Short mmCIF file of C-alpha atoms and ligand atoms in Angstrom, two decimals:
data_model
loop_
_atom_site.label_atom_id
_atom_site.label_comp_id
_atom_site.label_asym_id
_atom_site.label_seq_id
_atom_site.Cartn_x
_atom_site.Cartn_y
_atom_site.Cartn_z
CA UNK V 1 0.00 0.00 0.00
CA UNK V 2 1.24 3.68 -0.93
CA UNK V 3 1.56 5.43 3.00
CA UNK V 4 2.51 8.70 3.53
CA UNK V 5 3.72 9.60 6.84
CA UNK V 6 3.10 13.52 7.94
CA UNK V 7 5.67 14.34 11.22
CA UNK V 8 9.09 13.50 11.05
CA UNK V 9 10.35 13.63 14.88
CA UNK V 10 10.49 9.42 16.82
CA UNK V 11 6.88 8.06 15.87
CA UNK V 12 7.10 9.37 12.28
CA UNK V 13 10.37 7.99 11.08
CA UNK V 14 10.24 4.74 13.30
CA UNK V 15 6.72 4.31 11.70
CA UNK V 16 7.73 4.89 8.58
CA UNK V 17 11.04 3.41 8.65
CA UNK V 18 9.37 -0.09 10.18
CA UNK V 19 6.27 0.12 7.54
CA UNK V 20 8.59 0.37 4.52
CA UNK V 21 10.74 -2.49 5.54
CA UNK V 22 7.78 -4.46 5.96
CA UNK V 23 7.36 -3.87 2.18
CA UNK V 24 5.02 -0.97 1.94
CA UNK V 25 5.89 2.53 -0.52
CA UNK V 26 6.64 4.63 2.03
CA UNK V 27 6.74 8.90 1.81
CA UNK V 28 7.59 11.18 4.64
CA UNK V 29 7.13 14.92 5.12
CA UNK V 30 7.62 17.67 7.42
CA UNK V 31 7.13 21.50 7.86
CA UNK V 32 10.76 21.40 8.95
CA UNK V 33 12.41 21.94 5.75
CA UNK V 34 16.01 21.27 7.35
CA UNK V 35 14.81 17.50 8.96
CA UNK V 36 13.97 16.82 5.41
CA UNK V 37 16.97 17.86 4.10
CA UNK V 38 18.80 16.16 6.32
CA UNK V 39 16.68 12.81 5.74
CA UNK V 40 17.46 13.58 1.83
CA UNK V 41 21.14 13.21 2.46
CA UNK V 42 21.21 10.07 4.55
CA UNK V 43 21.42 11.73 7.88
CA UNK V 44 18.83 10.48 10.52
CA UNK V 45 17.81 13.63 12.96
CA UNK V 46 17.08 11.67 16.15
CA UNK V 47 19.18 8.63 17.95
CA UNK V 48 17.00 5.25 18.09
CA UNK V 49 18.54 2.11 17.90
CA UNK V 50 18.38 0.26 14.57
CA UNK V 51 16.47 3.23 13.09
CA UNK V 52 19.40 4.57 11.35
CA UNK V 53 19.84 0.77 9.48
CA UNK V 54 16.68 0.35 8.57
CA UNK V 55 16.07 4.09 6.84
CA UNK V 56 19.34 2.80 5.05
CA UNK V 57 17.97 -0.14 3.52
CA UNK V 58 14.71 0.97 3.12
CA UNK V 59 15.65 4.03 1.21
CA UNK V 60 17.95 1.16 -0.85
CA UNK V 61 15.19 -0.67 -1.74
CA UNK V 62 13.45 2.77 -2.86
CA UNK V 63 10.92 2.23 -0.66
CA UNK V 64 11.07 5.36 1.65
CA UNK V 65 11.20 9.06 0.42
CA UNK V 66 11.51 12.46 1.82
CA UNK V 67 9.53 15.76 0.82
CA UNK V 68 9.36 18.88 2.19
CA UNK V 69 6.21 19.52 -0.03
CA UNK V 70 3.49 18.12 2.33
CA UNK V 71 0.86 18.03 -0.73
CA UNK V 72 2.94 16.01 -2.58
CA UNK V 73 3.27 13.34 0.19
CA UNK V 74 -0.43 13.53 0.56
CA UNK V 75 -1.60 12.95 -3.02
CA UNK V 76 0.87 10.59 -3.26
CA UNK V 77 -0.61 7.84 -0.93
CA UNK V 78 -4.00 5.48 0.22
CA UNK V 79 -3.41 5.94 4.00
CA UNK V 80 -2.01 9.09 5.95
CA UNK V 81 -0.56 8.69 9.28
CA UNK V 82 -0.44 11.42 11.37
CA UNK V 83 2.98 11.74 13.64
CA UNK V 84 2.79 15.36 14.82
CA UNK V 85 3.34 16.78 18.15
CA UNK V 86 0.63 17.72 20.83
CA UNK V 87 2.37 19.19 23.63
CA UNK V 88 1.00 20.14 26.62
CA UNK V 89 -0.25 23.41 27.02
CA UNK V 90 -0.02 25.20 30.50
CA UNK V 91 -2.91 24.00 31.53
CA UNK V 92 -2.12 20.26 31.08
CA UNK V 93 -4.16 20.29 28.48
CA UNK V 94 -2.80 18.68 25.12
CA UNK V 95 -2.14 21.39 22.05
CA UNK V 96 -3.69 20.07 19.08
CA UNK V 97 -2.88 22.63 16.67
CA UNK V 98 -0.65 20.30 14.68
CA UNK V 99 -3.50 18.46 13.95
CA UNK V 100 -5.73 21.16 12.66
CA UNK V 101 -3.11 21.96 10.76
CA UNK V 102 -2.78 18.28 8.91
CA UNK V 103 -6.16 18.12 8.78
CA UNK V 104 -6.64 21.21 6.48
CA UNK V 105 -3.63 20.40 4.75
CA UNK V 106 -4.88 16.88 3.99
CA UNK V 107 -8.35 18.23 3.15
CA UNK V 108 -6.89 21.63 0.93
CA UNK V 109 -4.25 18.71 -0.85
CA UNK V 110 -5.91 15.32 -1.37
CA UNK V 111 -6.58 14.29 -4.50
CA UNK V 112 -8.91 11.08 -3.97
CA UNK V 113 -10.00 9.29 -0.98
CA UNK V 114 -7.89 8.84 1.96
CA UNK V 115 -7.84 6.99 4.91
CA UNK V 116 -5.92 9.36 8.04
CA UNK V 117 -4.39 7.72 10.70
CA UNK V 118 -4.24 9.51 13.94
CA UNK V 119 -0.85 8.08 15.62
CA UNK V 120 0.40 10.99 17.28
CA UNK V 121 -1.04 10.64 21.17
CA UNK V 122 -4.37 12.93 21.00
CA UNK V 123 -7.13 13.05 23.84
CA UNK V 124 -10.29 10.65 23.49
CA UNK V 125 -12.95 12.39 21.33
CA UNK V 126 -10.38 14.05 18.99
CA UNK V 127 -11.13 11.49 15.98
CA UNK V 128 -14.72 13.14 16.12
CA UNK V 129 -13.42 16.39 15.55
CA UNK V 130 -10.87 15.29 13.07
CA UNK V 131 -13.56 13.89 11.11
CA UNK V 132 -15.48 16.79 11.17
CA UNK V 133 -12.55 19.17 10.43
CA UNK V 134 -11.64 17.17 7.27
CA UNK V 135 -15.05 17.64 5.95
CA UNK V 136 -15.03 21.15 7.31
CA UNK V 137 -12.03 22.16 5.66
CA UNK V 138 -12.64 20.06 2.55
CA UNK V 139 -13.37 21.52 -1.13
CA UNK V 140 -14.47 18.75 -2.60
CA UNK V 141 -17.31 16.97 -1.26
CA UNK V 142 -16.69 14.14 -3.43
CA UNK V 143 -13.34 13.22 -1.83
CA UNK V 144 -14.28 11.39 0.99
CA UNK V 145 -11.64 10.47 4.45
CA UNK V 146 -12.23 8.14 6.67
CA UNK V 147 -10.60 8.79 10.08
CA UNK V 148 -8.78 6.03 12.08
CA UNK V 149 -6.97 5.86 15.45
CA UNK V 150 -3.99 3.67 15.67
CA UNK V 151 -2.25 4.59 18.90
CA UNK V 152 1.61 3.71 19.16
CA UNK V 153 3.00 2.23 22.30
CA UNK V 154 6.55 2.70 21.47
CA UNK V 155 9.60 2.83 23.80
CA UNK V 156 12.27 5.15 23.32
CA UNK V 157 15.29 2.81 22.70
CA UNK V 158 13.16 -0.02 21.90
CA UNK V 159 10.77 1.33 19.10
CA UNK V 160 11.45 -0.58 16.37
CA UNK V 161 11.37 -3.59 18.47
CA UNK V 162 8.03 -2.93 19.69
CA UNK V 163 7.14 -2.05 16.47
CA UNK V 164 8.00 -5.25 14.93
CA UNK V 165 6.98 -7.16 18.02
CA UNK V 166 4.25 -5.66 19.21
CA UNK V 167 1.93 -7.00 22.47
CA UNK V 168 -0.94 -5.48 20.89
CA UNK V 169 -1.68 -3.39 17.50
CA UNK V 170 -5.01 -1.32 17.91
CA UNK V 171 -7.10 0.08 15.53
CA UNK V 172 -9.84 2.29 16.04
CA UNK V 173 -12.17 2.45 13.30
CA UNK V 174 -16.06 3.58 12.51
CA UNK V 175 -16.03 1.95 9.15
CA UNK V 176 -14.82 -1.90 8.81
CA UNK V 177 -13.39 -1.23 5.84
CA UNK V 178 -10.68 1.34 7.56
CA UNK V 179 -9.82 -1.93 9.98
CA UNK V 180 -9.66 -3.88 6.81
CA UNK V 181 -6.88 -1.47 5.38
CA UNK V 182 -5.19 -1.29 8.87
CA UNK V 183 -4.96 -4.83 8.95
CA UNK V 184 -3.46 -5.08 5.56
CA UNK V 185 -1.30 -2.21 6.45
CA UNK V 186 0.13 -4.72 9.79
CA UNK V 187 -0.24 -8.14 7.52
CA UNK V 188 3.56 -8.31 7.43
CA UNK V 189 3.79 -7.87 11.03
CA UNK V 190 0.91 -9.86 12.36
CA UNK V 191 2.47 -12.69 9.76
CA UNK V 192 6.07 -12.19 10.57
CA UNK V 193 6.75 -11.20 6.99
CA UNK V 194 9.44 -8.85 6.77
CA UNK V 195 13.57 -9.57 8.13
CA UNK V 196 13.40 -8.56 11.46
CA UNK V 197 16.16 -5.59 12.16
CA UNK V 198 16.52 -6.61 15.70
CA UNK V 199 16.91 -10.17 15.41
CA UNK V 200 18.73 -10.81 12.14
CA UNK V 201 16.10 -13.11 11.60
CA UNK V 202 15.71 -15.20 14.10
CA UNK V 203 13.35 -13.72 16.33
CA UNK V 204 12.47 -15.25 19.74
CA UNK V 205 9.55 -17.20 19.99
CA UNK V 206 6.55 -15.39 21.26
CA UNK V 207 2.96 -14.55 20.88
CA UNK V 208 2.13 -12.53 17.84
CA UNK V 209 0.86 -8.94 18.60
CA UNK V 210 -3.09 -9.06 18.09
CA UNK V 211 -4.81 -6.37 16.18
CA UNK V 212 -7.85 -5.18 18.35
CA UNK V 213 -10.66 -3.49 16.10
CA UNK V 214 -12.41 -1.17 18.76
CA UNK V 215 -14.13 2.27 18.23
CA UNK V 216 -12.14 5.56 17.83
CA UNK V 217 -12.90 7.04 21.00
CA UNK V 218 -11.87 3.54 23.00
CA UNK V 219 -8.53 3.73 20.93
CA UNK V 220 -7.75 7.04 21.77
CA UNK V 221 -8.66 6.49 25.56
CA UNK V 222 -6.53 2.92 25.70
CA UNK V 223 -3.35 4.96 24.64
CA UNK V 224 -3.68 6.91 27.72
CA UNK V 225 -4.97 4.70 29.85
CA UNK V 226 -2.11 2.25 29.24
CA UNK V 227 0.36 5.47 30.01
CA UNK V 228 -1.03 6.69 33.19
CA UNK V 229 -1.20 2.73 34.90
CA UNK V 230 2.71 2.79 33.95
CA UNK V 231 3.01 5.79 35.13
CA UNK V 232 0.57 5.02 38.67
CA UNK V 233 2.84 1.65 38.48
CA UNK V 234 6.64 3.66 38.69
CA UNK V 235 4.91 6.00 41.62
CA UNK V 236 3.55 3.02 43.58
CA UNK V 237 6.90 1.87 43.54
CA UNK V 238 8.48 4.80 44.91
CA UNK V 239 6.27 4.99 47.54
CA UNK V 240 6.82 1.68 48.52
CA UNK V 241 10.53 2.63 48.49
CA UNK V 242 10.02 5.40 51.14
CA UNK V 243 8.11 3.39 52.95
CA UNK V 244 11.24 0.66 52.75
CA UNK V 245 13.25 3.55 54.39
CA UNK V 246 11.08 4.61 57.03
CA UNK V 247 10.51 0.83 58.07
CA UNK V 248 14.20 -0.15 56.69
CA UNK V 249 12.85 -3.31 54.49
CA UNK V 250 14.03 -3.69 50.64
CA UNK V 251 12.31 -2.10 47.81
CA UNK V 252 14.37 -4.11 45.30
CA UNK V 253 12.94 -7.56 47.63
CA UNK V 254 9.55 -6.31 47.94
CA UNK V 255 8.39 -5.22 44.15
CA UNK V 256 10.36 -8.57 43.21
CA UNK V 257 7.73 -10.86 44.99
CA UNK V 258 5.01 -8.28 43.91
CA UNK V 259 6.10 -8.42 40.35
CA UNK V 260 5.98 -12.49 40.29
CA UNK V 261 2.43 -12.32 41.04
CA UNK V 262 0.94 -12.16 37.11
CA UNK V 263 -1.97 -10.17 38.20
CA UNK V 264 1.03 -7.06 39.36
CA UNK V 265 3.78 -8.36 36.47
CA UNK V 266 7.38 -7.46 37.26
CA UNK V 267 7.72 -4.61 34.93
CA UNK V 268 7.42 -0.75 35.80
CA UNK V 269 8.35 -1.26 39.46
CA UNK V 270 11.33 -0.18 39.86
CA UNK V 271 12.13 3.02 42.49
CA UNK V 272 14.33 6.00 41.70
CA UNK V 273 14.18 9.33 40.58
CA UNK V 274 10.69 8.87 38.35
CA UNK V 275 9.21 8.74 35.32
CA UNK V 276 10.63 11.20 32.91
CA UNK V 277 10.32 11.81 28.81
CA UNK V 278 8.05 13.39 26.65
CA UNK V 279 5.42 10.87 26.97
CA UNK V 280 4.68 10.19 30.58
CA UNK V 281 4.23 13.52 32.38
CA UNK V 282 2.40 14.70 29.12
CA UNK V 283 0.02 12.16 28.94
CA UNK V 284 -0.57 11.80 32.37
CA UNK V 285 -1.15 15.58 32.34
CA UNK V 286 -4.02 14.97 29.73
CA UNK V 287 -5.46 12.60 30.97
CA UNK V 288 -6.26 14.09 34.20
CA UNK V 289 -7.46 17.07 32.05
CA UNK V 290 -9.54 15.18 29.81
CA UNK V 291 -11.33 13.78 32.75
CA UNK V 292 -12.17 16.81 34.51
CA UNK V 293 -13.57 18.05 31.16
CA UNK V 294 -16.16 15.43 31.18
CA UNK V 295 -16.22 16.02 34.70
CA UNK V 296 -14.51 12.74 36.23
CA UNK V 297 -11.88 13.59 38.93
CA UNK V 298 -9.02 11.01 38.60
CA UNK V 299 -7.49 11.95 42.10
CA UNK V 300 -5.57 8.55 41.95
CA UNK V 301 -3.39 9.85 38.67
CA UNK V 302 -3.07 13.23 40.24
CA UNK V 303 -1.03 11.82 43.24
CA UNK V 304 0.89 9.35 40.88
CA UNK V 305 1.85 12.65 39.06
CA UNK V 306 2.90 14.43 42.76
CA UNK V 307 4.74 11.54 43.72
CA UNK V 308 6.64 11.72 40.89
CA UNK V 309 7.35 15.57 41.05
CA UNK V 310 8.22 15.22 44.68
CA UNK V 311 11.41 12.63 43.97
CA UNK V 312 13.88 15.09 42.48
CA UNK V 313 13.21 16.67 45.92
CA UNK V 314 13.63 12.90 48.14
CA UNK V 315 17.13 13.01 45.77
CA UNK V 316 18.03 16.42 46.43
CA UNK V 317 17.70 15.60 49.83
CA UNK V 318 20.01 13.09 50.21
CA UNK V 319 22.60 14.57 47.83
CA UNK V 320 22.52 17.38 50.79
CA UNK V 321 22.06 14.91 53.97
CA UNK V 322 25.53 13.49 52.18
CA UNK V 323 27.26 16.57 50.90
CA UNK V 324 26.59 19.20 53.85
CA UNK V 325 27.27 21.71 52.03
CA UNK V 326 26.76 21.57 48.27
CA UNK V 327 28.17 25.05 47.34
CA UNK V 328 31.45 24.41 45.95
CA UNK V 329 31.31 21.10 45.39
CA UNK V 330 32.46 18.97 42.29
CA UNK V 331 29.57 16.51 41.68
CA UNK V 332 29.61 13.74 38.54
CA UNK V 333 26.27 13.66 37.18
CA UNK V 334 26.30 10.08 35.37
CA UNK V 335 23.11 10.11 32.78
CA UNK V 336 21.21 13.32 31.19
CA UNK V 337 18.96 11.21 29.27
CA UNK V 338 15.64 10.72 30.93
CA UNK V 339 16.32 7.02 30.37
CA UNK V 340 18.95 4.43 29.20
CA UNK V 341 19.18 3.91 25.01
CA UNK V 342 17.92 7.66 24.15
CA UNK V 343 19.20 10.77 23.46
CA UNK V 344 15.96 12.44 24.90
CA UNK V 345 16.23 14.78 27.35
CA UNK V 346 12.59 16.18 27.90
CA UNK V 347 11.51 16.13 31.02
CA UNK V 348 14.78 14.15 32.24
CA UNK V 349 14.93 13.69 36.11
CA UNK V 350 18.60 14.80 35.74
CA UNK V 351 17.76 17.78 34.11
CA UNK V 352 15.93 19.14 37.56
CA UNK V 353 18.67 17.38 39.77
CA UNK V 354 21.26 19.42 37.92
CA UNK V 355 18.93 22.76 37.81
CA UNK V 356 18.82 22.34 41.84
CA UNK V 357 22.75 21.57 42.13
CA UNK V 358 23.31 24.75 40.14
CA UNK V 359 21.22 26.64 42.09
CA UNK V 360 23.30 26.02 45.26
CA UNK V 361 26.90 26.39 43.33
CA UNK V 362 27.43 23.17 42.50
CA UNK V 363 30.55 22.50 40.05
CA UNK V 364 28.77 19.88 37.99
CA UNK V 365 30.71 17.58 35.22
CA UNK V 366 28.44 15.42 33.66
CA UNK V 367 28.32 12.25 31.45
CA UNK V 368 26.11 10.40 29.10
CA UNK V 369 26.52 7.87 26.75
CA UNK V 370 24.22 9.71 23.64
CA UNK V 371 22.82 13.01 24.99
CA UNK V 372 25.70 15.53 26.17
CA UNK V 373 24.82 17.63 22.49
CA UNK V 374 21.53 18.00 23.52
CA UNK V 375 22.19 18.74 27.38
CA UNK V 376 24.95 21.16 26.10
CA UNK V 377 22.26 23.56 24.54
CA UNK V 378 20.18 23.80 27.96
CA UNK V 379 23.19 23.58 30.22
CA UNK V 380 25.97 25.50 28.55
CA UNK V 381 28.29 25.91 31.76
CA UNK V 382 28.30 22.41 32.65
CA UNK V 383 31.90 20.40 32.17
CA UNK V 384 30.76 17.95 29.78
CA UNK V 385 32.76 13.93 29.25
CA UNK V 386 32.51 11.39 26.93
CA UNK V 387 34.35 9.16 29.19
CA UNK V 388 32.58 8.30 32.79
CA UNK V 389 35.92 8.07 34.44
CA UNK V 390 36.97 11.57 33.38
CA UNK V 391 34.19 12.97 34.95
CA UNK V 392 34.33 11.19 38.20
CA UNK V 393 37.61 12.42 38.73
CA UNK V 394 37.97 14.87 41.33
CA UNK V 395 34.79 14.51 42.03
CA UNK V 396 33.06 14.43 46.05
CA UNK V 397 30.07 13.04 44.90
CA UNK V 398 28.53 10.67 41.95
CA UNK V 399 25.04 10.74 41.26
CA UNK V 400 23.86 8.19 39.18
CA UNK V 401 20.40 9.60 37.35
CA UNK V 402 20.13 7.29 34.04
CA UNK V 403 20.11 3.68 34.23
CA UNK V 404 22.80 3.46 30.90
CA UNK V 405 24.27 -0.37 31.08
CA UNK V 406 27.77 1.72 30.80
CA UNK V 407 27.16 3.26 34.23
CA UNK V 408 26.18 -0.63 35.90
CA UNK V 409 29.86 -1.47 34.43
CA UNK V 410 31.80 1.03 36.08
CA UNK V 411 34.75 -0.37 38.04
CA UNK V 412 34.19 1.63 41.03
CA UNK V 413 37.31 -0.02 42.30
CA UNK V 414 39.03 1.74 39.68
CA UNK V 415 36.53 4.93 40.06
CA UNK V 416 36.96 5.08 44.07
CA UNK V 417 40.60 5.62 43.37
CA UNK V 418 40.21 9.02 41.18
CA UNK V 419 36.96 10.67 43.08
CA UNK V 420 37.98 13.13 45.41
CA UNK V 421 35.33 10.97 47.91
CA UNK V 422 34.24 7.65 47.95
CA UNK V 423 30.51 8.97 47.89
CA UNK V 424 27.50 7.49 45.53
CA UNK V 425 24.14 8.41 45.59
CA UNK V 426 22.51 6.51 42.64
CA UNK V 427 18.79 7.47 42.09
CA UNK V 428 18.40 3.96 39.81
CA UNK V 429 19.18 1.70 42.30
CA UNK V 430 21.70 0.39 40.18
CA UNK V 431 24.35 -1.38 42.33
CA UNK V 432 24.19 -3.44 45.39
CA UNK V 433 24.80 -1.98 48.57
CA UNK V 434 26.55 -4.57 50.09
CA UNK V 435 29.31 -4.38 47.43
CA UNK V 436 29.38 -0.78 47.26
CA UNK V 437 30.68 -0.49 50.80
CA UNK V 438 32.71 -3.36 50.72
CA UNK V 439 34.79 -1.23 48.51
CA UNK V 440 34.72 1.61 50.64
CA UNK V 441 31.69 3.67 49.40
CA UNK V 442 29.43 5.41 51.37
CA UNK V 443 25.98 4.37 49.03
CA UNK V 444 23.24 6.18 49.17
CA UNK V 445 19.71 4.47 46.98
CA UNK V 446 16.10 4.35 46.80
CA UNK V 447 14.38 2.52 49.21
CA UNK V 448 16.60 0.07 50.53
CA UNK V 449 19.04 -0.61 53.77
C1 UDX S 501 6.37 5.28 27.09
C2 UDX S 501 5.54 3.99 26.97
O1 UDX S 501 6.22 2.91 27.63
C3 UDX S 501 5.27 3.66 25.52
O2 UDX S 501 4.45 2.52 25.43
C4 UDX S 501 4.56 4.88 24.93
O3 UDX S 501 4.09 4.68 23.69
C5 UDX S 501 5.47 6.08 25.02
O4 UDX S 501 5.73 6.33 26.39
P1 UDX S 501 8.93 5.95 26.88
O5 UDX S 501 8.50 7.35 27.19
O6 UDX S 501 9.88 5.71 25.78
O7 UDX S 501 7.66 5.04 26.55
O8 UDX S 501 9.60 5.41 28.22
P2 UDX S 501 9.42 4.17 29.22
O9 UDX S 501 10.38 3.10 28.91
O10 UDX S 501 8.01 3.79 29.32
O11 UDX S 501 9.91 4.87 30.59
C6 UDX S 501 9.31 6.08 31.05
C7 UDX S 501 10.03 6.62 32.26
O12 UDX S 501 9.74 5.85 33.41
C8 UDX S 501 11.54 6.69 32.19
O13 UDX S 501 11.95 7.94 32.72
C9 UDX S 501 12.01 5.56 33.06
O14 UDX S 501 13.28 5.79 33.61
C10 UDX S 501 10.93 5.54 34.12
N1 UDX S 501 10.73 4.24 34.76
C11 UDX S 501 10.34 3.16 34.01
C12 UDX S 501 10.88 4.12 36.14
O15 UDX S 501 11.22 5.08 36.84
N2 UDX S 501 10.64 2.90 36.71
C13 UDX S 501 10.25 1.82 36.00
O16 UDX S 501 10.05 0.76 36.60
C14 UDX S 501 10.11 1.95 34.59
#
């Protein structure tokens, strides 16, 4: 099937990249002239593993394209996916400007019938309105779109895995023949037909991903009701984890039995500084907002989102309780990126942890595997290292803020020796305590003894 794919940022390009290796024609635009440019001459604007491969071979193959000429990506195609920001406004509230923009676009450009995707995150109810903008904004009443929702649930550093493995595919639809081009769309998926990226081709066994035909509104709301349980998961645990200190149990021992229950599942338990990124406190955000709207007060996501806020604060704490006095003092910040695999930085936990340290004249050098270029343009006056070591030299404190697999290697034998002090305070829990002392540390963690 010809696709087009309007939004070029993470969900665009992964969905684009993944859908042309699966065999579809595949054309990408964006109102950012210079991320098409870029795209044109191989380069690949954002850091995703296996991303850059796949745009490689797919554009190879001449199966992907890039035009800054959003009309011509429209006309071009059967099916329109729509990968454009909605940011939160202050209110919480999600901006869905980009959308009315697409929409008019799609409506001013198209050519013939078209099927539009919503896959950027949008609050329940916006399909409605899409549907009514695009025949609103329309010149042609004989062109006729069909709106569908197809909500991504794609981790940052694991996107094209979950996109060729998915748990789940959904499809919100009003008109079974939009679920029947959907499904086509995710045939090579749901069959396993493409060379898997990840893998090399041989994939671990595994359920196939099923594709759930619901309604729009219910695939709009699952998006975000998957995101804020995550996100009501991470706080739980970090709860727990001060409740671990108070009492002096183990958070690590605790969420581990939890997790083996299959009811709770293992995953999104694990204490530390909080959920960070451009998905989590967003959605969460409009979620809460949406429900107030229809008047439904979600009190239970409001204090997952203050428990959250409030751990920078529990970390800034103990980086004092340890410190004394922080003015002065040369701290290694190990991670920027507001988790491991990513160059992301929005709405990184570190970000705030440094903000605070540099409010009380802390001399901060700070490390990350992929997103020091990034940090560098909201922190110029930090001392910036490739190499963890360099920055823990000197240094009276580490604080651990990313869980990078780099940082769980670090030979804090070796380490211990060049730090000025044999102090950690690791807000991912990422080392055991027991060995961290052994070698002389004084360790400071979430939640446990
Ligand atoms: C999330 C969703 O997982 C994905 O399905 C959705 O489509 C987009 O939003 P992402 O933002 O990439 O993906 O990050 P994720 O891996 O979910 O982690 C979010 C944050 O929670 C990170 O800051 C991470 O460090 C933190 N986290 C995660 C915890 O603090 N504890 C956990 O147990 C898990």
């Amino acid at each position: 099937m010809r696709l087009s794919v309007i939004g070029c940022g993470y969900v665009g390009l992964v969905t684009g990249a993944c859908l042309a290796e699966a065999g579809h024609q595949v054309v990408c635009t964006d109102i950012d002239s210079e991320r098409i440019a870029k795209l044109n001459a191989g380069g690949v604007p954002i850091y995703e593993l296996h991303l850059s491969q796949i745009l490689k071979s797919a554009r190879a193959a001449g199966k992907i394209s890039y035009t800054a000429n959003g009309g011509e990506a429209i006309r071009a195609s059967d099916a329109i996916f729509i990968c454009v920001g909605t940011p939160p406004k202050e209110n919480g509230e999600a901006d869905l400007s980009a959308i009315d923009h697409c929409a008019r676009q799609i409506a001013a450009e198209a050519n013939g019938p078209k099927l539009v995707i919503e896959k950027s995150t949008v609050p329940a109810r916006t399909g409605i309105e899409l549907t009514r903008a695009l025949a609103a904004y329309g010149r042609n009443d004989q062109i006729k779109f069909r709106v569908a929702s197809n909500p991504e649930f794609l981790r940052e550093g694991t996107a094209v895995e979950d996109f060729f493995h998915p748990d789940r595919i959904v499809v919100g639809v009003e008109d079974p023949s939009a679920a029947e081009d959907l499904r086509e769309i995710y045939r090579p998926i749901i069959e396993r037909r493409f060379t898997c990226p990840v893998h090399n081709g041989t994939c671990p066994p595994g359920p196939r991903g099923e594709l759930l035909v619901t309604t729009i509104n219910s695939a709009e709301l699952i998006k975000h009701a998957s995101n804020s349980f995550l996100a009501l998961k991470i706080s739980y645990a970090n709860v727990i984890a001060d409740l671990c200190e108070r009492i002096g149990a183990d958070v690590e021992e605790v969420t581990r039995a939890m997790g083996l229950d299959p009811r709770i599942g293992g995953q999104f338990l694990k204490a530390g500084l909080g959920f960070g990124g451009f998905c989590f406190p967003k959605d969460v955000q409009a979620f809460i907002h949406l429900a107030a709207s229809v008047g439904v007060d979600f009190d239970i996501l409001k204090a997952a989102e203050r428990v959250n806020k409030e751990r920078i604060g529990r970390y800034t704490e103990k980086i004092r309780k340890a410190l004394w006095v922080v003015k002065g003092k040369r701290v290694a910040v190990l991670g920027l990126a507001f988790k491991a695999n990513t160059d992301d930085i929005r709405f990184a936990p570190a970000l705030e942890v440094i903000r605070e340290l540099l409010a009380e004249g802390a001399e901060v050098h700070a490390t990350d595997p992929e997103a020091i270029p990034r940090t560098q343009a909201v922190f110029p006056q930090l001392h910036y290292h490739d190499d963890p070591y360099a920055a823990l030299k000197h240094a009276d404190a580490a604080l651990v803020c990313t869980e990078w697999d780099a940082f769980k290697k670090i030979d804090w034998e070796r380490a211990g020796k060049l730090m000025a002090r044999k102090l950690v305070i690791d807000g991912r829990n990422l080392y055991s305590p027991e060995s961290m002392r052994a070698l002389g540390f004084q360790y400071h963690c979430f939640g446990r003894p």
